[in-house]
CSV table of C-alpha atoms and ligand atoms in Angstrom, one decimal:
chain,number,residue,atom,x,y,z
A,1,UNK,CA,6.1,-26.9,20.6
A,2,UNK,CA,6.5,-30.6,18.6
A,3,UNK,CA,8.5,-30.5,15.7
A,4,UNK,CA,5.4,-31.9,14.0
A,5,UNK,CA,3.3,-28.2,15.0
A,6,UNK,CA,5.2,-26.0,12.5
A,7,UNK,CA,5.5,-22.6,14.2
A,8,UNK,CA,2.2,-20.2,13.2
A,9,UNK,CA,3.0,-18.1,10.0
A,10,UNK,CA,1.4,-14.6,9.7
A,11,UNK,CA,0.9,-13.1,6.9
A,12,UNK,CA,3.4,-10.4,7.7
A,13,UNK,CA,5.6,-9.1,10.4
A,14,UNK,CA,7.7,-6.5,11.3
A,15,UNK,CA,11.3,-6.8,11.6
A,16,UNK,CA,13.3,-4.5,14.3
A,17,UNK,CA,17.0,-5.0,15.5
A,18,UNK,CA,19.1,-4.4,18.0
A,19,UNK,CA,19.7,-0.9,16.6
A,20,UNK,CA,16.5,0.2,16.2
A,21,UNK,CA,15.3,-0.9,19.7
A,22,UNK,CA,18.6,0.8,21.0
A,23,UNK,CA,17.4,3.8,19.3
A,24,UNK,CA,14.3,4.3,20.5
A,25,UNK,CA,15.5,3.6,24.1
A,26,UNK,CA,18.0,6.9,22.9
A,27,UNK,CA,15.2,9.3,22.2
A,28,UNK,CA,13.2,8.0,25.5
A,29,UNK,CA,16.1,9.2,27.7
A,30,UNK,CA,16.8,12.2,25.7
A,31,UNK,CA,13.9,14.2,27.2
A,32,UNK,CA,12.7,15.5,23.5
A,33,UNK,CA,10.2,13.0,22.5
A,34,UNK,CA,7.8,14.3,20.1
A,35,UNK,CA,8.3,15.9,16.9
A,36,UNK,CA,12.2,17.4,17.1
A,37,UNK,CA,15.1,16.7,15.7
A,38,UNK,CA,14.8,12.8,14.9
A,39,UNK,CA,12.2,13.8,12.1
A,40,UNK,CA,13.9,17.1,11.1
A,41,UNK,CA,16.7,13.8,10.2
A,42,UNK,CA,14.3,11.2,9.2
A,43,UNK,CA,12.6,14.5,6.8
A,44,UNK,CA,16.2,15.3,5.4
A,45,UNK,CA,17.5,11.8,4.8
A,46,UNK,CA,13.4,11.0,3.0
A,47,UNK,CA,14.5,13.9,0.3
A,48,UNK,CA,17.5,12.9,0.5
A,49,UNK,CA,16.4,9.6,-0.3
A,50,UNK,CA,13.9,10.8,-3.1
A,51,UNK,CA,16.5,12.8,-4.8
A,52,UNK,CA,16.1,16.4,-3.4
A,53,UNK,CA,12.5,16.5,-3.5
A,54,UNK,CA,10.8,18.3,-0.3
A,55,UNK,CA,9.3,15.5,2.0
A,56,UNK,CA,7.3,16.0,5.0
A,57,UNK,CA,6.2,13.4,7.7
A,58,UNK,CA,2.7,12.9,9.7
A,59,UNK,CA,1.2,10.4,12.1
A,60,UNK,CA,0.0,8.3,9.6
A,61,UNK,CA,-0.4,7.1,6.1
A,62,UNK,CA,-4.2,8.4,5.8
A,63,UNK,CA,-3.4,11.8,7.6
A,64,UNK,CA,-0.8,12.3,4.5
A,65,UNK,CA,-3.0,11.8,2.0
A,66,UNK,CA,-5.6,13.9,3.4
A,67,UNK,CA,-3.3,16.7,3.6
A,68,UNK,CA,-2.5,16.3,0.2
A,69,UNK,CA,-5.7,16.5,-1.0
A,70,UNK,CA,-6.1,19.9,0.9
A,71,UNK,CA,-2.5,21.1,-0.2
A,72,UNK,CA,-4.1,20.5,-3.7
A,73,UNK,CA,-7.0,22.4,-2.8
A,74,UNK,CA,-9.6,19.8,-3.0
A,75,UNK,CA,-13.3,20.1,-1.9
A,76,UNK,CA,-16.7,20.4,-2.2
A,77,UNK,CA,-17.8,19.9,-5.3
A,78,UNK,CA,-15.0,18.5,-6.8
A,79,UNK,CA,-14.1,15.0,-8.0
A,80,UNK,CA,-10.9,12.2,-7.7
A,81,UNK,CA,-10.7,9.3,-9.5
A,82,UNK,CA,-9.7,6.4,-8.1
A,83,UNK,CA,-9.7,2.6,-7.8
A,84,UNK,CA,-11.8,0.5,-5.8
A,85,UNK,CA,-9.5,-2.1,-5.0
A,86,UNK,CA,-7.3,-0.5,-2.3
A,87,UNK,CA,-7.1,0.1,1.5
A,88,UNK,CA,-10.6,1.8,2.1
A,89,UNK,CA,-8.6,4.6,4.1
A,90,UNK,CA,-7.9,5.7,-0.1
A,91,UNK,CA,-11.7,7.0,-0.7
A,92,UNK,CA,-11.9,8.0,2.7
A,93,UNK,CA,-9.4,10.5,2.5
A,94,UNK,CA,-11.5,11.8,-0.6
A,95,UNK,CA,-14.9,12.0,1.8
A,96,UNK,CA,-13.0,13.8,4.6
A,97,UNK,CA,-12.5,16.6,2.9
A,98,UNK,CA,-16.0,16.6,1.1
A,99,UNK,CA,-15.3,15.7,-2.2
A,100,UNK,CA,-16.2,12.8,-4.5
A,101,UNK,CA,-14.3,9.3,-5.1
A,102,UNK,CA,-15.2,8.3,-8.7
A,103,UNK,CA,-14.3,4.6,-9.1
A,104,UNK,CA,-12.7,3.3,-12.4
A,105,UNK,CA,-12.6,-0.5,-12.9
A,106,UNK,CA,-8.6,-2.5,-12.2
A,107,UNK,CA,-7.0,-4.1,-14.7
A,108,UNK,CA,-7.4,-7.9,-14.0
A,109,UNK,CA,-3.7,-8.7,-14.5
A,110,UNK,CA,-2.3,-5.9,-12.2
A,111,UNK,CA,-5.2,-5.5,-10.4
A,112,UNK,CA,-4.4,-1.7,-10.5
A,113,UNK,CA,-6.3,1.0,-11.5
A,114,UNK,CA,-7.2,0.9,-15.5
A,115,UNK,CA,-5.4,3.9,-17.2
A,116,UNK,CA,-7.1,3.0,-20.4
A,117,UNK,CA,-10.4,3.5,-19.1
A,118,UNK,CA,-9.9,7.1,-16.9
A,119,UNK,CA,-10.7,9.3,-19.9
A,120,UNK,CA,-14.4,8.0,-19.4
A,121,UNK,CA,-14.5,8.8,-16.0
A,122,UNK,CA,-13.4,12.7,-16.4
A,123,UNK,CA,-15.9,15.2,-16.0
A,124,UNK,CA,-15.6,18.9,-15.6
A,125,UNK,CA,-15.6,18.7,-12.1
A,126,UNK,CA,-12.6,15.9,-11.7
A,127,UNK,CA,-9.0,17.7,-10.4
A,128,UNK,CA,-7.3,14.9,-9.3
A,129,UNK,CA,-6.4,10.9,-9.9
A,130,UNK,CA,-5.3,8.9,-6.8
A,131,UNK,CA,-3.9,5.7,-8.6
A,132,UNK,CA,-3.0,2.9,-5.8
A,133,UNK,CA,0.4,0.4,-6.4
A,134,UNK,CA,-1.1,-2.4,-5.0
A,135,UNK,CA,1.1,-5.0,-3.8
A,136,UNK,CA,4.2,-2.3,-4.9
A,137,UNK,CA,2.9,-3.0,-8.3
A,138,UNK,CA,3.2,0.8,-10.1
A,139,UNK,CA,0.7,1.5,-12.7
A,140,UNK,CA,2.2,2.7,-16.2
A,141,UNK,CA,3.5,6.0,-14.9
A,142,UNK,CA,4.3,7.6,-18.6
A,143,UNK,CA,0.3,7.0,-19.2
A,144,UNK,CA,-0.4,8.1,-16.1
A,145,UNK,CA,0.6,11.9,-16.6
A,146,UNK,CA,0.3,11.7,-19.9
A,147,UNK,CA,-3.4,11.4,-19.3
A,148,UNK,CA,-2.9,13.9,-16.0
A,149,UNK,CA,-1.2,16.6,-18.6
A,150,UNK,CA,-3.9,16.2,-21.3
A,151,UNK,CA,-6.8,17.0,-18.9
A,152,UNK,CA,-4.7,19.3,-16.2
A,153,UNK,CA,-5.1,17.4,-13.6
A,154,UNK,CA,-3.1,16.8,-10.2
A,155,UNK,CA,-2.2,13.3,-9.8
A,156,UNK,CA,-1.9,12.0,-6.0
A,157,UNK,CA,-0.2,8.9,-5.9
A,158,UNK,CA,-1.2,6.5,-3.1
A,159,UNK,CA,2.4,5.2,-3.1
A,160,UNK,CA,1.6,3.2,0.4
A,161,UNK,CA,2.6,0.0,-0.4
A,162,UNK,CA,5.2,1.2,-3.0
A,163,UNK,CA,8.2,2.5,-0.8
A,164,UNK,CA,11.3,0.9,-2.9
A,165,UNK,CA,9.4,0.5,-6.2
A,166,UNK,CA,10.8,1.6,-9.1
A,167,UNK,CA,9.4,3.2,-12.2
A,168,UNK,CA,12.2,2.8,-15.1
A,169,UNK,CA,14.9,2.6,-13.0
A,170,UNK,CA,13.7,5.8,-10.9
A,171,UNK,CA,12.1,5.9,-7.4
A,172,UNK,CA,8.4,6.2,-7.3
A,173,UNK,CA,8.4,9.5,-5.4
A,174,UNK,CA,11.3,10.9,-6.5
A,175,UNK,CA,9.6,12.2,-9.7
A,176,UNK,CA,6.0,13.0,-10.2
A,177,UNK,CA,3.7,15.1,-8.7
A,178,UNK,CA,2.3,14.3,-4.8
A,179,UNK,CA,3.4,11.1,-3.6
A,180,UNK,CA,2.0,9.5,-0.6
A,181,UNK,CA,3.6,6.7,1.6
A,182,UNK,CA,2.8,5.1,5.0
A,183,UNK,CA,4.6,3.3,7.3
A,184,UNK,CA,2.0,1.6,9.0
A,185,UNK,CA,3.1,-1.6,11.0
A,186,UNK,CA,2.6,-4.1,7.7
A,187,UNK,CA,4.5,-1.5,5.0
A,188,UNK,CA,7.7,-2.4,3.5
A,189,UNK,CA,9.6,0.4,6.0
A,190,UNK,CA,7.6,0.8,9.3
A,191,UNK,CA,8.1,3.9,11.8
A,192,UNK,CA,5.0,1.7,13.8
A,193,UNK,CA,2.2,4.0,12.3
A,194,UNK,CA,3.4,7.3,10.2
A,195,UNK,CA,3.5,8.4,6.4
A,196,UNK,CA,4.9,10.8,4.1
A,197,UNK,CA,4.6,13.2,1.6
A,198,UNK,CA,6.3,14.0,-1.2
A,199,UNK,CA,5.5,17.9,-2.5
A,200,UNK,CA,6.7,20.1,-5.4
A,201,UNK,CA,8.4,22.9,-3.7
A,202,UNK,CA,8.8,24.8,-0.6
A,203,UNK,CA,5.4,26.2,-0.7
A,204,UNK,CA,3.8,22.9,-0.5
A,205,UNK,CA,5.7,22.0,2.2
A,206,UNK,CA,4.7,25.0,4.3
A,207,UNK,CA,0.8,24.2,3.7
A,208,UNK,CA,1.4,20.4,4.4
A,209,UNK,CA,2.9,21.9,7.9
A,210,UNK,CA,0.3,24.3,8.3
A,211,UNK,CA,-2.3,21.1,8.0
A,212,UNK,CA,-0.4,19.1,9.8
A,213,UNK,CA,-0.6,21.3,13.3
A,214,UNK,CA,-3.4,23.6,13.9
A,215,UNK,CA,-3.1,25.4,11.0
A,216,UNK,CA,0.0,27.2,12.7
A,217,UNK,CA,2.5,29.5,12.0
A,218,UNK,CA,5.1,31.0,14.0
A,219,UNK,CA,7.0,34.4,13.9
A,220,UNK,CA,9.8,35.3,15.5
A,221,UNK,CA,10.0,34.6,19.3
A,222,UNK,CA,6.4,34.5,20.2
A,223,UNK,CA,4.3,35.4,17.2
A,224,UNK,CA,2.0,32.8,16.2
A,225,UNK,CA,-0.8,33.0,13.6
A,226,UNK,CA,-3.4,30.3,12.3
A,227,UNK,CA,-5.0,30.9,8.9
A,228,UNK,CA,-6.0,27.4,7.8
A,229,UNK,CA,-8.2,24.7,9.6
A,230,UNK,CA,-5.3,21.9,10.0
A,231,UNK,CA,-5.5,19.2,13.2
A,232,UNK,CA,-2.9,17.0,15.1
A,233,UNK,CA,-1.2,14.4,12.2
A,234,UNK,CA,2.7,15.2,13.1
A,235,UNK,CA,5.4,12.3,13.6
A,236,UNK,CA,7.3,11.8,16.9
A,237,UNK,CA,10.9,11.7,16.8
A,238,UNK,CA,10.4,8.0,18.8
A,239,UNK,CA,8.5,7.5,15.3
A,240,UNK,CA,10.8,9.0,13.4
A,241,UNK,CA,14.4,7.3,14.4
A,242,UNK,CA,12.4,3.5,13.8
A,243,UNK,CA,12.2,4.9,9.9
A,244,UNK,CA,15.8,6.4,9.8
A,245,UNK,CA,17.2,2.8,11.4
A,246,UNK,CA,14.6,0.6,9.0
A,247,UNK,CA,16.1,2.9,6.1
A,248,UNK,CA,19.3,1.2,6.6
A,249,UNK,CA,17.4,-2.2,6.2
A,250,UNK,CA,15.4,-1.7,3.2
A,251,UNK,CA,17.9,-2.8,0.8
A,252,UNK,CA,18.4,-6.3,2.4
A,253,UNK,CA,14.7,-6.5,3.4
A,254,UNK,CA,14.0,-5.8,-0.4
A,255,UNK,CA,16.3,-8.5,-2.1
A,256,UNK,CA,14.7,-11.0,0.7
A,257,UNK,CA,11.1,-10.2,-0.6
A,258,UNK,CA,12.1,-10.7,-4.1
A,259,UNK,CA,13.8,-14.1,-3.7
A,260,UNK,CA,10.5,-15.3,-1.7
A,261,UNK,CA,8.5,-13.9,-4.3
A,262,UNK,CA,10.6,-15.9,-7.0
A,263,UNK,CA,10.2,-18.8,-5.1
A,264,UNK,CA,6.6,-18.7,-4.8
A,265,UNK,CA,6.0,-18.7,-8.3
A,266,UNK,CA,8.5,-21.5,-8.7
A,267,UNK,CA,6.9,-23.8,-6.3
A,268,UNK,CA,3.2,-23.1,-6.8
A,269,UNK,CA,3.6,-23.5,-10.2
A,270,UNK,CA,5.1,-27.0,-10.0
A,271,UNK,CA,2.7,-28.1,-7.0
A,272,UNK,CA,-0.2,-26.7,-9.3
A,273,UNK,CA,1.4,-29.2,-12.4
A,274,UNK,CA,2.1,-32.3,-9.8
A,275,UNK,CA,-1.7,-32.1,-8.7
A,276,UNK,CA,-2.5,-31.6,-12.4
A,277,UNK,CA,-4.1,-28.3,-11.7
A,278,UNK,CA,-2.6,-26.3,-13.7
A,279,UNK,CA,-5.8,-25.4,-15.9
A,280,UNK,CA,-7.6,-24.5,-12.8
A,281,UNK,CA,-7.4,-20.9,-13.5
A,282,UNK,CA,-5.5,-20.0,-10.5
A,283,UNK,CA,-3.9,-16.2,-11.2
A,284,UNK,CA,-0.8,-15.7,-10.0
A,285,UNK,CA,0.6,-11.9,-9.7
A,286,UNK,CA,2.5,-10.0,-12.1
A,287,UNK,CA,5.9,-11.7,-12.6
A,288,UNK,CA,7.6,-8.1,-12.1
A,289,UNK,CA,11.1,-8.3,-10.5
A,290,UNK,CA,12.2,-4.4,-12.1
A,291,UNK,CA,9.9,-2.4,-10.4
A,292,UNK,CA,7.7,-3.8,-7.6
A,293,UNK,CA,8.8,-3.6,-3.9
A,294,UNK,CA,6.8,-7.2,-3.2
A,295,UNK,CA,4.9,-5.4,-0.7
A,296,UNK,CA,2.5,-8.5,-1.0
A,297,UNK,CA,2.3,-11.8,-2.9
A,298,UNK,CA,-1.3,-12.3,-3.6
A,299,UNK,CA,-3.2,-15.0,-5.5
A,300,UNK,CA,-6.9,-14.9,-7.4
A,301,UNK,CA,-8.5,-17.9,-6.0
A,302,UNK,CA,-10.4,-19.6,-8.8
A,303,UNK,CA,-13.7,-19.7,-6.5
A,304,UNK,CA,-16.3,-20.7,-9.9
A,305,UNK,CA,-14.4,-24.1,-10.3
A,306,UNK,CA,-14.3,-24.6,-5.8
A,307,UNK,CA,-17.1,-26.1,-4.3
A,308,UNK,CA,-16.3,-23.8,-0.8
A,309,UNK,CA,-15.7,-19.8,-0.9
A,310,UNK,CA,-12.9,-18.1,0.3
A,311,UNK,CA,-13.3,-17.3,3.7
A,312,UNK,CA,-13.1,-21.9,3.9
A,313,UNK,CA,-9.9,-21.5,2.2
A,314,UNK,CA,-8.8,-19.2,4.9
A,315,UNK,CA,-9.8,-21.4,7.7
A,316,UNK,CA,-8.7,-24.3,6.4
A,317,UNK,CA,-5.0,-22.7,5.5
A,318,UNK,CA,-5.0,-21.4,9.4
A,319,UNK,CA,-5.5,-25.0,10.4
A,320,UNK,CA,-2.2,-25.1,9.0
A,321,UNK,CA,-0.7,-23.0,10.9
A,322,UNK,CA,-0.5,-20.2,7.8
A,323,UNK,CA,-2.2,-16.7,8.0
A,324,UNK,CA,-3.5,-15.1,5.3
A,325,UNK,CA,-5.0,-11.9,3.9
A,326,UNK,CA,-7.7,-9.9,2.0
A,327,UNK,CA,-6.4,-6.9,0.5
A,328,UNK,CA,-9.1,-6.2,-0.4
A,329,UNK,CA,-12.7,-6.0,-0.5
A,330,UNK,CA,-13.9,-3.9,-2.6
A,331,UNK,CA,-14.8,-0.3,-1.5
A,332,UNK,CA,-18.0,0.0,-3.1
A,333,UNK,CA,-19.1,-3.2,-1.6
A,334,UNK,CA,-19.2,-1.5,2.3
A,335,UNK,CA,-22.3,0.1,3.9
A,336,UNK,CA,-20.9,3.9,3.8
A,337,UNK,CA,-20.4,3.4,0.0
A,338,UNK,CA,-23.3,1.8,-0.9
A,339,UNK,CA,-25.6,4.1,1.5
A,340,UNK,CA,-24.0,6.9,-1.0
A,341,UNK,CA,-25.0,5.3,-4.4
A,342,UNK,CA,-22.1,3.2,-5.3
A,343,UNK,CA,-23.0,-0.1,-6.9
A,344,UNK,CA,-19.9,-3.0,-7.3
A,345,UNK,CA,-21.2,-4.0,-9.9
A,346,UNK,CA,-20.2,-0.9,-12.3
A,347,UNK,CA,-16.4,-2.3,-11.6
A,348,UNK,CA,-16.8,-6.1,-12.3
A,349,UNK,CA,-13.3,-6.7,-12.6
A,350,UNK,CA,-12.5,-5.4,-8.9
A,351,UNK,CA,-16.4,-7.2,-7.3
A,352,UNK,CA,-14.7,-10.4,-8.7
A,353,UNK,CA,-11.0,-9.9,-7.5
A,354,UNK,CA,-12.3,-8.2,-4.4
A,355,UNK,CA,-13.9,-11.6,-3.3
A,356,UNK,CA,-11.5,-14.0,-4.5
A,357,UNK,CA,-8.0,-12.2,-4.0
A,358,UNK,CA,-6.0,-13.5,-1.3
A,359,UNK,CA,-2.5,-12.1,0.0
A,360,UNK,CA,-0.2,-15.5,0.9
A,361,UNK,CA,2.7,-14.5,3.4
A,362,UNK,CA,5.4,-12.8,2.1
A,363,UNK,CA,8.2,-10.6,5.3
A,364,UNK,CA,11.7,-10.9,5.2
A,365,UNK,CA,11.9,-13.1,8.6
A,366,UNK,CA,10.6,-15.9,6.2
A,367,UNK,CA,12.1,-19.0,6.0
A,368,UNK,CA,12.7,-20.7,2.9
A,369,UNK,CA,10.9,-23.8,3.9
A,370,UNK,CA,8.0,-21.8,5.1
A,371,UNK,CA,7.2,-20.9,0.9
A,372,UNK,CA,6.9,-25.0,0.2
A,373,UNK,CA,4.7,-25.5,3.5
A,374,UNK,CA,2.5,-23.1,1.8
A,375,UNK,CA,1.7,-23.5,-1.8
A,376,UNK,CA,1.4,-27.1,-0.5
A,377,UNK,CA,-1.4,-26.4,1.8
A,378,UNK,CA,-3.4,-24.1,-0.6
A,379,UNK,CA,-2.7,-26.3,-3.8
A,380,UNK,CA,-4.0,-29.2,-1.3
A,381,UNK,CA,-7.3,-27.3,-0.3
A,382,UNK,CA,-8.1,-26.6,-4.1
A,383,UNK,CA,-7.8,-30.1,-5.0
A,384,UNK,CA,-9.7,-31.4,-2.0
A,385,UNK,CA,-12.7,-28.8,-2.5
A,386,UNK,CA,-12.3,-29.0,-6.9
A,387,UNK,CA,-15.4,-29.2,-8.4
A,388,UNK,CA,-16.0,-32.4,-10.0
B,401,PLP,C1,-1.7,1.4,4.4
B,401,PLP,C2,-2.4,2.1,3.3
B,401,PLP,C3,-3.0,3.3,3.5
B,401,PLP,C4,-3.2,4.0,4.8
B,401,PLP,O1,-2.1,4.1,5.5
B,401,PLP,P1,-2.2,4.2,7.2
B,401,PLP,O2,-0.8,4.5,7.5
B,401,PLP,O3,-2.6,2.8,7.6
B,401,PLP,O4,-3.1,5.3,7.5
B,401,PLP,C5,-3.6,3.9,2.4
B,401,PLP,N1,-3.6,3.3,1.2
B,401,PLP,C6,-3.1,2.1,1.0
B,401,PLP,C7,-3.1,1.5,-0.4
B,401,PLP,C8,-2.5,1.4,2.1
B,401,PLP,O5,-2.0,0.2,1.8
């Protein structure tokens, strides 16, 4: 490659070393693959992690908040609110086990869920809110069960892109009610594909296990019994020792994402001034270095004053050699939802940032450079395409 071709950025990308690949080659030769004693260790050092709390693993981010939902008991008939800005795996989960996702407009700034407006949303048949930390963004947690208390309901935090985020200084997930994490390929600690669960107490953590594998239960040397419908959502221990080995990492991964994110706003801000666009409206996120993780840096395009929508911006930014992002459309917006009654435009805040929100790189194998390569090419593609 020419040192005039700058090297293709993604948007994100795993980082494994040495030790982690040395690791996994470890539980390959050990003969015990699956689910065994690397996840009883990654399980142990997760509590331990989220001060004491019981944590259990599965294959994946979804799988975990599925089971929590049926941990929780909820079903037919019953109601979870939620946001319509996330992952569409969030709703999903709410489907799958035959109850109803009622969608609450975000709050434009954090793009989160909007606490203020929940109350309206509650009916007798809501149990449960499954807020979303978008970007590692929490919502206002105090509010949060405060609002959960006054109605008695559960609260099931989809805390997937909030691993390391901090709520006053405390750990989401190590305080609260359900919390849910993945650590899909893209999350701020990867096992690959996996997730866990945060639970309440011991009893919890024997139904997640239940749901996790059959519905099983063992006694003694060969009793076995199953008493619950559960399926096939464990971790493998080759899983499992990539999260205790990226564990060791998070700290340094986090301080890198933070120092990108600062230097994002810095230069987009003074690229936006230099190509007098500063008025143009373009929405930068929440300048929150206490508690998000910077799972994602991610920009509102302002698409009313462009003369080309986003998917151009995209294109044109690939050109470039930079990937980008949509996290993401809005849920209401896809067939499934729409087929079940669900109209976008009841939540006009998330139809607007679902079509103009756009997630700019932002992994700890970044360069520095890399950050001025790219507010210069999208602060270049809004003035070129500005209308006049
Ligand atoms: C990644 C993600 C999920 C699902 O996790 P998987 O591990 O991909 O199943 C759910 N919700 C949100 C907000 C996510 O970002």
């Amino acid at each position: 490659m020419s040192a005039s071709t700058p090297a293709f950025i993604p948007f994100t990308r795993p980082s494994f070393n040495q030790e982690t690949i040395d690791a996994v080659a470890e539980v390959l030769r050990s003969g015990w693959v699956t689910s065994g004693p690397k996840l009883a260790e990654f399980e142990a050092t997760l509590s331990n992690y989220f001060g004491g709390r019981p944590v259990r693993c599965f294959a994946n981010g979804t799988a975990t908040m599925k089971i929590a939902l049926q941990v929780v008991g909820i079903g037919e008939g019953d109601e979870v609110i939620t946001t319509p800005i996330s992952w569409v795996a969030t709703s999903n989960v709410i489907l799958s086990v035959g109850a109803k996702p009622v969608f609450v407009d975000i709050d434009p700034i954090t793009r989160n869920i909007d606490l203020n407006k929940v109350a309206g949303a509650i009916t007798p048949k809501t149990r449960a809110i499954m807020p979303v930390y978008l970007a590692g963004l929490p919502v206002n947690i105090d509010q949060l069960y405060a609002l959960a208390g006054q109605h008695q309901l559960r609260v099931i935090e989809d805390a997937a892109q909030a691993f390391g985020s901090l709520w006053k200084g405390k750990k989401i997930g190590s305080f609260g009610d359900l919390v849910s994490f993945s650590f899909q390929a893209n999350k701020n600690l990867t096992t690959v594909e996996g997730g866990c669960l945060v639970l309440n107490n011991a009893e919890e953590a024997k139904l997640a296990e239940k749901f996790r594998l059959q519905g099983l239960t063992r006694q003694g040397m060969d009793g076995m019994d199953v008493d619950v419908l559960g399926g096939k959502d464990n971790l493998t221990d080759v899983n499992a020792v990539i999260g205790l080995e990226q564990l060791k990492q998070l700290p340094a991964y986090q301080t890198r994402r933070a120092a990108l994110a600062r230097q994002y706003f810095d230069v987009i801000r003074s690229e936006m001034k230099s190509a007098q666009l500063d008025q143009m409206g373009l929405e930068l996120p929440v300048e929150d270095f206490t508690d998000s993780n910077w799972h994602m840096f991610q920009v509102i395009l302002p698409l009313e004053q462009l003369t080309v929508d986003r998917a151009q911006v995209m294109t044109e930014l690939k050109e470039l050699g930079i990937g980008t992002g949509v996290h993401y459309p809005i849920i209401t917006g896809f067939t499934l939802y729409k087929n079940l009654g669900y109209k976008t435009s009841d939540t006009p805040h998330a139809e607007r940032i679902g079509r103009s929100i756009l997630t700019l790189p932002l992994f700890p194998a970044m360069h520095d450079d890399d950050i001025g390569r790219i507010a210069k090419g999208l602060v270049g593609i809004l003035q070129k395409h500005r209308k006049s």
